[in-house]
């Protein structure tokens, strides 16, 4: 079996690990022992070390000593930091963009400029700002708080602030835009649009793209999409691969933009492979572009990879050989439903203490629900602790009837999830903004 290195340690990586471990020996460099990733490393007779995946010397030594042949990365900061570049330089076959190609995610202005060239009709009116004078001028376009502020760099899904939702006056929005400008030298201010948000992800070998089932994410912390932005509190996908408010032609328009973007980024050399994620809004004025991510979404990866029919090694081989197609990369016609479990303070308070919680993994699995650990580690029998104030674990179920899936996952949450923890109780509803 080939040896495959996976870097990254969230719920997204837990499901990638599950897929890799079916057909490769899984290797990893983990900052803490993510119980899911550790389980899949052991099942596949692989190996992990505890250390920083950002430590290039450590990763290089591990790759060389263990003679690792393949590398998969789908985490924004690791991609920006050039860990795929490192793996390529050591001769590994890689899944994930180089740092320069991941700029589609780590520079919001770079992404907007490309979409402006390729599909100007999809761009929401915006101001790319790099001085305080430009910010003041842009503000003249807005009589009140009805605008959106987008930081330039990576923010783990928590940086975009929407007027009326995250700030309640023009002054507050201006102050946040100024803070972003001071932090990175750039900020985007854009019109607020009304519509339904959705995600289109594709797998790509750098030339061909295969669209994944469309997912509906819950980026806000509380029910009815209230509260601060988060990395995503839940996610679902439908058996027809669409969402109730989307038609195939809407998706085709997004995939067309994604395909053109990959061609544009790869025009000189093959820099982008893996997953390109597009965030979009369906509005009365048509489909509008929000952002690109250079990786699988988290939690979206747990939904789409549970619908993947083709073994992961075949997908990878077709990516390495640039032969990826909808014929050799197939998805089941199934629904997927997922709820992320978090601490009560997640996304609302900083510098909080670790949360210790009880969890009987076997019992959850025996009830037919999958569990993927994220920012948690085991500290005793059926006892875990958070390792940061990020999402802790996700519960996922795949099947024919979405209403049933929802009932079953929430029943398991009710019976099995420690009351010290929190989650959104309305995953499954469709919201418009
Ligand atoms: N769920 C949104 C993201 O992964 O960025």
PDB file of C-alpha atoms in Angstrom, residues 78-363:
ATOM      1  CA  UNK A  78      -1.150  25.029   5.731  1.00  0.00           C
ATOM      2  CA  UNK A  79      -1.784  25.703   2.044  1.00  0.00           C
ATOM      3  CA  UNK A  80      -0.908  29.385   2.408  1.00  0.00           C
ATOM      4  CA  UNK A  81       2.271  28.387   4.251  1.00  0.00           C
ATOM      5  CA  UNK A  82       3.444  26.239   1.326  1.00  0.00           C
ATOM      6  CA  UNK A  83       3.295  22.716   2.753  1.00  0.00           C
ATOM      7  CA  UNK A  84       2.170  21.401  -0.662  1.00  0.00           C
ATOM      8  CA  UNK A  85       5.163  23.203  -2.184  1.00  0.00           C
ATOM      9  CA  UNK A  86       7.382  21.341   0.292  1.00  0.00           C
ATOM     10  CA  UNK A  87       5.827  17.949  -0.541  1.00  0.00           C
ATOM     11  CA  UNK A  88       6.185  18.649  -4.291  1.00  0.00           C
ATOM     12  CA  UNK A  89       9.827  19.616  -3.836  1.00  0.00           C
ATOM     13  CA  UNK A  90      10.422  16.221  -2.173  1.00  0.00           C
ATOM     14  CA  UNK A  91       8.856  14.429  -5.161  1.00  0.00           C
ATOM     15  CA  UNK A  92       5.520  13.425  -3.605  1.00  0.00           C
ATOM     16  CA  UNK A  93       2.300  13.175  -5.593  1.00  0.00           C
ATOM     17  CA  UNK A  94       0.132  15.923  -4.162  1.00  0.00           C
ATOM     18  CA  UNK A  95      -3.534  16.824  -3.656  1.00  0.00           C
ATOM     19  CA  UNK A  96      -3.951  20.532  -2.896  1.00  0.00           C
ATOM     20  CA  UNK A  97      -2.773  23.836  -4.373  1.00  0.00           C
ATOM     21  CA  UNK A  98       0.645  25.401  -3.979  1.00  0.00           C
ATOM     22  CA  UNK A  99       0.814  28.538  -1.842  1.00  0.00           C
ATOM     23  CA  UNK A 100       0.643  30.805  -4.872  1.00  0.00           C
ATOM     24  CA  UNK A 101      -2.478  29.053  -6.209  1.00  0.00           C
ATOM     25  CA  UNK A 102      -4.088  29.084  -2.744  1.00  0.00           C
ATOM     26  CA  UNK A 103      -3.925  32.874  -3.056  1.00  0.00           C
ATOM     27  CA  UNK A 104      -7.467  32.463  -4.411  1.00  0.00           C
ATOM     28  CA  UNK A 105      -8.395  31.977  -0.757  1.00  0.00           C
ATOM     29  CA  UNK A 106      -5.803  33.951   1.194  1.00  0.00           C
ATOM     30  CA  UNK A 107      -6.256  37.143  -0.822  1.00  0.00           C
ATOM     31  CA  UNK A 108      -9.890  38.183  -1.236  1.00  0.00           C
ATOM     32  CA  UNK A 109      -8.883  41.053  -3.559  1.00  0.00           C
ATOM     33  CA  UNK A 110      -6.914  38.682  -5.840  1.00  0.00           C
ATOM     34  CA  UNK A 111      -9.974  36.402  -6.124  1.00  0.00           C
ATOM     35  CA  UNK A 112     -12.307  39.329  -6.814  1.00  0.00           C
ATOM     36  CA  UNK A 113     -10.009  40.702  -9.511  1.00  0.00           C
ATOM     37  CA  UNK A 114     -10.023  37.329 -11.290  1.00  0.00           C
ATOM     38  CA  UNK A 115     -13.816  36.989 -11.133  1.00  0.00           C
ATOM     39  CA  UNK A 116     -14.119  40.579 -12.357  1.00  0.00           C
ATOM     40  CA  UNK A 117     -12.141  39.503 -15.466  1.00  0.00           C
ATOM     41  CA  UNK A 118     -13.891  36.160 -16.027  1.00  0.00           C
ATOM     42  CA  UNK A 119     -17.504  36.806 -15.023  1.00  0.00           C
ATOM     43  CA  UNK A 120     -18.089  40.495 -14.222  1.00  0.00           C
ATOM     44  CA  UNK A 121     -21.854  39.926 -14.012  1.00  0.00           C
ATOM     45  CA  UNK A 122     -21.308  37.745 -10.928  1.00  0.00           C
ATOM     46  CA  UNK A 123     -19.416  40.405  -8.961  1.00  0.00           C
ATOM     47  CA  UNK A 124     -21.276  42.372  -6.289  1.00  0.00           C
ATOM     48  CA  UNK A 125     -20.482  46.111  -6.384  1.00  0.00           C
ATOM     49  CA  UNK A 126     -17.442  46.549  -4.164  1.00  0.00           C
ATOM     50  CA  UNK A 127     -14.560  48.797  -3.160  1.00  0.00           C
ATOM     51  CA  UNK A 128     -11.046  47.412  -2.792  1.00  0.00           C
ATOM     52  CA  UNK A 129      -9.517  49.709  -0.238  1.00  0.00           C
ATOM     53  CA  UNK A 130      -5.887  50.224   0.703  1.00  0.00           C
ATOM     54  CA  UNK A 131      -5.883  53.668   2.360  1.00  0.00           C
ATOM     55  CA  UNK A 132      -8.003  55.418   4.956  1.00  0.00           C
ATOM     56  CA  UNK A 133      -8.925  58.096   2.402  1.00  0.00           C
ATOM     57  CA  UNK A 134     -10.268  55.377   0.065  1.00  0.00           C
ATOM     58  CA  UNK A 135     -12.255  53.934   2.941  1.00  0.00           C
ATOM     59  CA  UNK A 136     -13.810  57.305   3.738  1.00  0.00           C
ATOM     60  CA  UNK A 137     -14.674  57.801   0.053  1.00  0.00           C
ATOM     61  CA  UNK A 138     -16.260  54.328  -0.190  1.00  0.00           C
ATOM     62  CA  UNK A 139     -18.357  55.072   2.883  1.00  0.00           C
ATOM     63  CA  UNK A 140     -19.982  58.001   1.039  1.00  0.00           C
ATOM     64  CA  UNK A 141     -21.870  55.354  -0.989  1.00  0.00           C
ATOM     65  CA  UNK A 142     -23.674  54.056   2.074  1.00  0.00           C
ATOM     66  CA  UNK A 143     -26.261  56.176   3.906  1.00  0.00           C
ATOM     67  CA  UNK A 144     -26.581  53.577   6.708  1.00  0.00           C
ATOM     68  CA  UNK A 145     -25.164  50.255   7.928  1.00  0.00           C
ATOM     69  CA  UNK A 146     -26.320  48.278   4.878  1.00  0.00           C
ATOM     70  CA  UNK A 147     -22.916  47.174   3.588  1.00  0.00           C
ATOM     71  CA  UNK A 148     -20.528  44.261   4.114  1.00  0.00           C
ATOM     72  CA  UNK A 149     -16.909  44.359   5.336  1.00  0.00           C
ATOM     73  CA  UNK A 150     -14.519  41.630   4.188  1.00  0.00           C
ATOM     74  CA  UNK A 151     -10.977  41.315   5.536  1.00  0.00           C
ATOM     75  CA  UNK A 152      -8.261  40.555   2.984  1.00  0.00           C
ATOM     76  CA  UNK A 153      -6.678  37.420   4.499  1.00  0.00           C
ATOM     77  CA  UNK A 154      -7.649  34.143   6.156  1.00  0.00           C
ATOM     78  CA  UNK A 155     -10.078  34.403   9.069  1.00  0.00           C
ATOM     79  CA  UNK A 156     -11.379  30.852   9.505  1.00  0.00           C
ATOM     80  CA  UNK A 157     -14.848  31.904   8.348  1.00  0.00           C
ATOM     81  CA  UNK A 158     -15.143  34.478  11.109  1.00  0.00           C
ATOM     82  CA  UNK A 159     -14.003  37.692   9.416  1.00  0.00           C
ATOM     83  CA  UNK A 160     -16.832  38.837   7.152  1.00  0.00           C
ATOM     84  CA  UNK A 161     -19.226  41.204   8.906  1.00  0.00           C
ATOM     85  CA  UNK A 162     -22.630  42.097   7.524  1.00  0.00           C
ATOM     86  CA  UNK A 163     -24.382  45.368   8.344  1.00  0.00           C
ATOM     87  CA  UNK A 164     -27.614  44.857  10.275  1.00  0.00           C
ATOM     88  CA  UNK A 165     -26.406  41.431  11.414  1.00  0.00           C
ATOM     89  CA  UNK A 166     -22.904  41.874  12.841  1.00  0.00           C
ATOM     90  CA  UNK A 167     -22.826  45.648  13.200  1.00  0.00           C
ATOM     91  CA  UNK A 168     -25.800  47.890  13.726  1.00  0.00           C
ATOM     92  CA  UNK A 169     -24.591  51.335  12.646  1.00  0.00           C
ATOM     93  CA  UNK A 170     -22.564  52.805   9.805  1.00  0.00           C
ATOM     94  CA  UNK A 171     -19.987  54.009  12.362  1.00  0.00           C
ATOM     95  CA  UNK A 172     -19.516  50.517  13.785  1.00  0.00           C
ATOM     96  CA  UNK A 173     -19.055  49.050  10.269  1.00  0.00           C
ATOM     97  CA  UNK A 174     -16.578  51.815   9.418  1.00  0.00           C
ATOM     98  CA  UNK A 175     -14.596  51.115  12.603  1.00  0.00           C
ATOM     99  CA  UNK A 176     -14.412  47.390  11.754  1.00  0.00           C
ATOM    100  CA  UNK A 177     -13.309  48.149   8.173  1.00  0.00           C
ATOM    101  CA  UNK A 178     -10.590  50.418   9.585  1.00  0.00           C
ATOM    102  CA  UNK A 179      -9.441  47.694  11.958  1.00  0.00           C
ATOM    103  CA  UNK A 180      -9.141  45.237   9.017  1.00  0.00           C
ATOM    104  CA  UNK A 181      -7.323  47.851   6.925  1.00  0.00           C
ATOM    105  CA  UNK A 182      -4.814  48.501   9.711  1.00  0.00           C
ATOM    106  CA  UNK A 183      -4.268  44.775  10.241  1.00  0.00           C
ATOM    107  CA  UNK A 184      -3.417  43.809   6.638  1.00  0.00           C
ATOM    108  CA  UNK A 185      -3.214  46.994   4.553  1.00  0.00           C
ATOM    109  CA  UNK A 186      -6.328  46.039   2.559  1.00  0.00           C
ATOM    110  CA  UNK A 187     -10.057  45.634   3.095  1.00  0.00           C
ATOM    111  CA  UNK A 188     -13.100  45.136   0.865  1.00  0.00           C
ATOM    112  CA  UNK A 189     -16.376  46.978   1.417  1.00  0.00           C
ATOM    113  CA  UNK A 190     -19.262  45.757  -0.676  1.00  0.00           C
ATOM    114  CA  UNK A 191     -22.999  46.129  -1.205  1.00  0.00           C
ATOM    115  CA  UNK A 192     -25.257  43.975   0.909  1.00  0.00           C
ATOM    116  CA  UNK A 193     -27.355  41.703  -1.299  1.00  0.00           C
ATOM    117  CA  UNK A 194     -30.474  39.722  -0.502  1.00  0.00           C
ATOM    118  CA  UNK A 195     -30.534  36.060  -1.417  1.00  0.00           C
ATOM    119  CA  UNK A 196     -29.735  32.476  -0.466  1.00  0.00           C
ATOM    120  CA  UNK A 197     -26.154  31.428   0.101  1.00  0.00           C
ATOM    121  CA  UNK A 198     -24.805  28.137  -1.234  1.00  0.00           C
ATOM    122  CA  UNK A 199     -21.534  26.379  -1.862  1.00  0.00           C
ATOM    123  CA  UNK A 200     -20.277  24.743  -5.042  1.00  0.00           C
ATOM    124  CA  UNK A 201     -17.171  22.617  -4.656  1.00  0.00           C
ATOM    125  CA  UNK A 202     -15.309  20.776  -7.390  1.00  0.00           C
ATOM    126  CA  UNK A 203     -12.545  18.191  -7.363  1.00  0.00           C
ATOM    127  CA  UNK A 204      -9.892  19.111  -9.905  1.00  0.00           C
ATOM    128  CA  UNK A 205      -6.760  17.613 -11.415  1.00  0.00           C
ATOM    129  CA  UNK A 206      -5.764  21.086 -12.581  1.00  0.00           C
ATOM    130  CA  UNK A 207      -7.422  20.632 -15.962  1.00  0.00           C
ATOM    131  CA  UNK A 208     -10.721  18.779 -15.472  1.00  0.00           C
ATOM    132  CA  UNK A 209     -13.344  19.461 -12.803  1.00  0.00           C
ATOM    133  CA  UNK A 210     -15.920  17.184 -11.182  1.00  0.00           C
ATOM    134  CA  UNK A 211     -18.658  19.042  -9.266  1.00  0.00           C
ATOM    135  CA  UNK A 212     -19.480  17.669  -5.825  1.00  0.00           C
ATOM    136  CA  UNK A 213     -23.049  17.549  -4.462  1.00  0.00           C
ATOM    137  CA  UNK A 214     -24.134  21.082  -3.526  1.00  0.00           C
ATOM    138  CA  UNK A 215     -24.070  21.775   0.202  1.00  0.00           C
ATOM    139  CA  UNK A 216     -25.975  24.171   2.425  1.00  0.00           C
ATOM    140  CA  UNK A 217     -23.882  25.381   5.348  1.00  0.00           C
ATOM    141  CA  UNK A 218     -24.871  27.160   8.608  1.00  0.00           C
ATOM    142  CA  UNK A 219     -22.188  29.795   9.144  1.00  0.00           C
ATOM    143  CA  UNK A 220     -23.908  31.638  12.001  1.00  0.00           C
ATOM    144  CA  UNK A 221     -23.535  30.653  15.636  1.00  0.00           C
ATOM    145  CA  UNK A 222     -27.189  30.622  16.715  1.00  0.00           C
ATOM    146  CA  UNK A 223     -30.601  29.487  15.504  1.00  0.00           C
ATOM    147  CA  UNK A 224     -32.251  31.480  12.706  1.00  0.00           C
ATOM    148  CA  UNK A 225     -28.770  32.558  11.562  1.00  0.00           C
ATOM    149  CA  UNK A 226     -28.287  34.895  14.510  1.00  0.00           C
ATOM    150  CA  UNK A 227     -25.008  35.729  16.238  1.00  0.00           C
ATOM    151  CA  UNK A 228     -21.413  35.854  15.061  1.00  0.00           C
ATOM    152  CA  UNK A 229     -19.996  34.082  12.016  1.00  0.00           C
ATOM    153  CA  UNK A 230     -18.430  30.652  12.568  1.00  0.00           C
ATOM    154  CA  UNK A 231     -16.642  27.995  10.529  1.00  0.00           C
ATOM    155  CA  UNK A 232     -20.050  26.297  10.104  1.00  0.00           C
ATOM    156  CA  UNK A 233     -22.455  24.806  12.664  1.00  0.00           C
ATOM    157  CA  UNK A 234     -23.960  22.150  10.410  1.00  0.00           C
ATOM    158  CA  UNK A 235     -24.478  21.175   6.791  1.00  0.00           C
ATOM    159  CA  UNK A 236     -26.747  19.163   4.534  1.00  0.00           C
ATOM    160  CA  UNK A 237     -26.850  17.948   0.963  1.00  0.00           C
ATOM    161  CA  UNK A 238     -29.707  16.497  -1.096  1.00  0.00           C
ATOM    162  CA  UNK A 239     -29.960  13.301  -3.150  1.00  0.00           C
ATOM    163  CA  UNK A 240     -30.471  15.207  -6.423  1.00  0.00           C
ATOM    164  CA  UNK A 241     -27.171  17.048  -5.843  1.00  0.00           C
ATOM    165  CA  UNK A 242     -28.992  20.422  -5.748  1.00  0.00           C
ATOM    166  CA  UNK A 243     -30.748  22.561  -3.122  1.00  0.00           C
ATOM    167  CA  UNK A 244     -34.479  23.402  -3.028  1.00  0.00           C
ATOM    168  CA  UNK A 245     -33.887  26.935  -4.347  1.00  0.00           C
ATOM    169  CA  UNK A 246     -31.358  25.981  -7.051  1.00  0.00           C
ATOM    170  CA  UNK A 247     -31.686  24.780 -10.629  1.00  0.00           C
ATOM    171  CA  UNK A 248     -29.028  22.895 -12.558  1.00  0.00           C
ATOM    172  CA  UNK A 249     -28.367  25.972 -14.711  1.00  0.00           C
ATOM    173  CA  UNK A 250     -27.440  27.970 -11.574  1.00  0.00           C
ATOM    174  CA  UNK A 251     -24.893  25.339 -10.626  1.00  0.00           C
ATOM    175  CA  UNK A 252     -23.589  25.148 -14.194  1.00  0.00           C
ATOM    176  CA  UNK A 253     -22.926  28.892 -14.125  1.00  0.00           C
ATOM    177  CA  UNK A 254     -20.876  28.529 -10.935  1.00  0.00           C
ATOM    178  CA  UNK A 255     -18.984  25.476 -12.215  1.00  0.00           C
ATOM    179  CA  UNK A 256     -18.210  27.375 -15.406  1.00  0.00           C
ATOM    180  CA  UNK A 257     -16.653  30.207 -13.392  1.00  0.00           C
ATOM    181  CA  UNK A 258     -14.709  27.710 -11.263  1.00  0.00           C
ATOM    182  CA  UNK A 259     -13.404  25.914 -14.364  1.00  0.00           C
ATOM    183  CA  UNK A 260     -12.298  29.213 -15.945  1.00  0.00           C
ATOM    184  CA  UNK A 261     -10.639  30.248 -12.684  1.00  0.00           C
ATOM    185  CA  UNK A 262      -8.633  27.010 -12.521  1.00  0.00           C
ATOM    186  CA  UNK A 263      -7.547  27.466 -16.154  1.00  0.00           C
ATOM    187  CA  UNK A 264      -6.543  31.042 -15.351  1.00  0.00           C
ATOM    188  CA  UNK A 265      -4.500  30.103 -12.270  1.00  0.00           C
ATOM    189  CA  UNK A 266      -2.866  27.134 -14.031  1.00  0.00           C
ATOM    190  CA  UNK A 267      -2.136  28.936 -17.300  1.00  0.00           C
ATOM    191  CA  UNK A 268       1.626  28.925 -16.770  1.00  0.00           C
ATOM    192  CA  UNK A 269       2.136  25.767 -14.706  1.00  0.00           C
ATOM    193  CA  UNK A 270       0.148  23.248 -12.696  1.00  0.00           C
ATOM    194  CA  UNK A 271      -0.280  25.032  -9.385  1.00  0.00           C
ATOM    195  CA  UNK A 272      -3.867  24.190  -8.491  1.00  0.00           C
ATOM    196  CA  UNK A 273      -5.197  20.673  -7.832  1.00  0.00           C
ATOM    197  CA  UNK A 274      -7.496  19.317  -5.147  1.00  0.00           C
ATOM    198  CA  UNK A 275     -10.712  21.155  -4.333  1.00  0.00           C
ATOM    199  CA  UNK A 276     -11.874  24.602  -5.335  1.00  0.00           C
ATOM    200  CA  UNK A 277     -14.777  25.848  -3.237  1.00  0.00           C
ATOM    201  CA  UNK A 278     -16.960  28.701  -4.441  1.00  0.00           C
ATOM    202  CA  UNK A 279     -19.345  30.537  -2.141  1.00  0.00           C
ATOM    203  CA  UNK A 280     -22.294  32.107  -4.023  1.00  0.00           C
ATOM    204  CA  UNK A 281     -25.576  33.924  -3.464  1.00  0.00           C
ATOM    205  CA  UNK A 282     -28.705  33.314  -5.531  1.00  0.00           C
ATOM    206  CA  UNK A 283     -30.351  36.748  -5.838  1.00  0.00           C
ATOM    207  CA  UNK A 284     -33.114  38.274  -7.934  1.00  0.00           C
ATOM    208  CA  UNK A 285     -30.372  39.763 -10.111  1.00  0.00           C
ATOM    209  CA  UNK A 286     -28.785  36.351 -10.751  1.00  0.00           C
ATOM    210  CA  UNK A 287     -25.983  34.355  -9.148  1.00  0.00           C
ATOM    211  CA  UNK A 288     -23.405  36.446  -7.294  1.00  0.00           C
ATOM    212  CA  UNK A 289     -19.891  35.416  -6.255  1.00  0.00           C
ATOM    213  CA  UNK A 290     -18.909  35.637  -2.574  1.00  0.00           C
ATOM    214  CA  UNK A 291     -15.509  33.957  -2.215  1.00  0.00           C
ATOM    215  CA  UNK A 292     -13.220  31.102  -3.159  1.00  0.00           C
ATOM    216  CA  UNK A 293     -11.644  28.642  -0.789  1.00  0.00           C
ATOM    217  CA  UNK A 294      -8.740  26.555  -2.031  1.00  0.00           C
ATOM    218  CA  UNK A 295      -9.845  23.437  -0.161  1.00  0.00           C
ATOM    219  CA  UNK A 296     -12.786  21.332   1.028  1.00  0.00           C
ATOM    220  CA  UNK A 297     -15.170  23.200   3.317  1.00  0.00           C
ATOM    221  CA  UNK A 298     -15.395  22.126   6.922  1.00  0.00           C
ATOM    222  CA  UNK A 299     -18.015  20.688   7.631  1.00  0.00           C
ATOM    223  CA  UNK A 300     -18.931  20.323   3.926  1.00  0.00           C
ATOM    224  CA  UNK A 301     -16.210  17.691   3.366  1.00  0.00           C
ATOM    225  CA  UNK A 302     -17.939  15.356   5.834  1.00  0.00           C
ATOM    226  CA  UNK A 303     -21.152  15.567   3.807  1.00  0.00           C
ATOM    227  CA  UNK A 304     -19.754  15.166   0.320  1.00  0.00           C
ATOM    228  CA  UNK A 305     -17.211  12.475   1.158  1.00  0.00           C
ATOM    229  CA  UNK A 306     -19.974  10.403   2.724  1.00  0.00           C
ATOM    230  CA  UNK A 307     -21.720  10.537  -0.642  1.00  0.00           C
ATOM    231  CA  UNK A 308     -18.581   9.584  -2.604  1.00  0.00           C
ATOM    232  CA  UNK A 309     -19.039   6.237  -4.355  1.00  0.00           C
ATOM    233  CA  UNK A 310     -15.620   5.898  -6.015  1.00  0.00           C
ATOM    234  CA  UNK A 311     -12.756   4.698  -3.795  1.00  0.00           C
ATOM    235  CA  UNK A 312     -10.493   7.583  -2.772  1.00  0.00           C
ATOM    236  CA  UNK A 313      -7.331   6.073  -4.313  1.00  0.00           C
ATOM    237  CA  UNK A 314      -9.030   5.998  -7.740  1.00  0.00           C
ATOM    238  CA  UNK A 315      -9.966   9.672  -7.362  1.00  0.00           C
ATOM    239  CA  UNK A 316      -6.381  10.455  -6.376  1.00  0.00           C
ATOM    240  CA  UNK A 317      -4.842   8.468  -9.240  1.00  0.00           C
ATOM    241  CA  UNK A 318      -7.082  10.259 -11.739  1.00  0.00           C
ATOM    242  CA  UNK A 319      -6.024  13.569 -10.229  1.00  0.00           C
ATOM    243  CA  UNK A 320      -2.330  12.663 -10.483  1.00  0.00           C
ATOM    244  CA  UNK A 321      -2.775  11.465 -14.096  1.00  0.00           C
ATOM    245  CA  UNK A 322      -5.009  14.405 -15.084  1.00  0.00           C
ATOM    246  CA  UNK A 323      -7.751  11.985 -16.158  1.00  0.00           C
ATOM    247  CA  UNK A 324     -10.441  13.008 -13.663  1.00  0.00           C
ATOM    248  CA  UNK A 325     -14.006  12.883 -15.043  1.00  0.00           C
ATOM    249  CA  UNK A 326     -17.609  12.403 -13.950  1.00  0.00           C
ATOM    250  CA  UNK A 327     -17.270   8.859 -15.341  1.00  0.00           C
ATOM    251  CA  UNK A 328     -14.493   7.867 -12.951  1.00  0.00           C
ATOM    252  CA  UNK A 329     -15.486   9.969  -9.926  1.00  0.00           C
ATOM    253  CA  UNK A 330     -19.060   9.261  -8.883  1.00  0.00           C
ATOM    254  CA  UNK A 331     -21.364  10.284  -6.055  1.00  0.00           C
ATOM    255  CA  UNK A 332     -24.309   8.355  -4.628  1.00  0.00           C
ATOM    256  CA  UNK A 333     -27.776   9.842  -4.984  1.00  0.00           C
ATOM    257  CA  UNK A 334     -28.196  10.270  -1.251  1.00  0.00           C
ATOM    258  CA  UNK A 335     -28.914  12.908   1.394  1.00  0.00           C
ATOM    259  CA  UNK A 336     -26.401  13.863   4.057  1.00  0.00           C
ATOM    260  CA  UNK A 337     -27.090  15.638   7.345  1.00  0.00           C
ATOM    261  CA  UNK A 338     -24.543  16.923   9.847  1.00  0.00           C
ATOM    262  CA  UNK A 339     -24.521  18.877  13.117  1.00  0.00           C
ATOM    263  CA  UNK A 340     -21.330  20.270  14.675  1.00  0.00           C
ATOM    264  CA  UNK A 341     -21.079  20.155  18.474  1.00  0.00           C
ATOM    265  CA  UNK A 342     -19.246  23.062  20.129  1.00  0.00           C
ATOM    266  CA  UNK A 343     -18.625  24.563  23.552  1.00  0.00           C
ATOM    267  CA  UNK A 344     -21.228  27.024  24.825  1.00  0.00           C
ATOM    268  CA  UNK A 345     -18.658  29.794  24.392  1.00  0.00           C
ATOM    269  CA  UNK A 346     -17.621  28.907  20.836  1.00  0.00           C
ATOM    270  CA  UNK A 347     -17.310  32.042  18.653  1.00  0.00           C
ATOM    271  CA  UNK A 348     -18.687  34.285  21.414  1.00  0.00           C
ATOM    272  CA  UNK A 349     -15.912  34.506  24.024  1.00  0.00           C
ATOM    273  CA  UNK A 350     -12.120  34.525  23.750  1.00  0.00           C
ATOM    274  CA  UNK A 351      -9.515  32.903  26.048  1.00  0.00           C
ATOM    275  CA  UNK A 352     -11.828  30.461  27.708  1.00  0.00           C
ATOM    276  CA  UNK A 353     -10.860  27.436  29.748  1.00  0.00           C
ATOM    277  CA  UNK A 354     -10.812  23.943  28.172  1.00  0.00           C
ATOM    278  CA  UNK A 355     -14.156  22.143  28.276  1.00  0.00           C
ATOM    279  CA  UNK A 356     -14.140  18.581  29.588  1.00  0.00           C
ATOM    280  CA  UNK A 357     -16.971  16.399  28.365  1.00  0.00           C
ATOM    281  CA  UNK A 358     -18.223  12.813  28.444  1.00  0.00           C
ATOM    282  CA  UNK A 359     -18.916  10.982  25.214  1.00  0.00           C
ATOM    283  CA  UNK A 360     -19.591   7.357  24.401  1.00  0.00           C
ATOM    284  CA  UNK A 361     -18.366   7.039  20.812  1.00  0.00           C
ATOM    285  CA  UNK A 362     -19.286   3.357  20.435  1.00  0.00           C
ATOM    286  CA  UNK A 363     -22.820   3.960  21.627  1.00  0.00           C
TER     287      UNK A 363
END
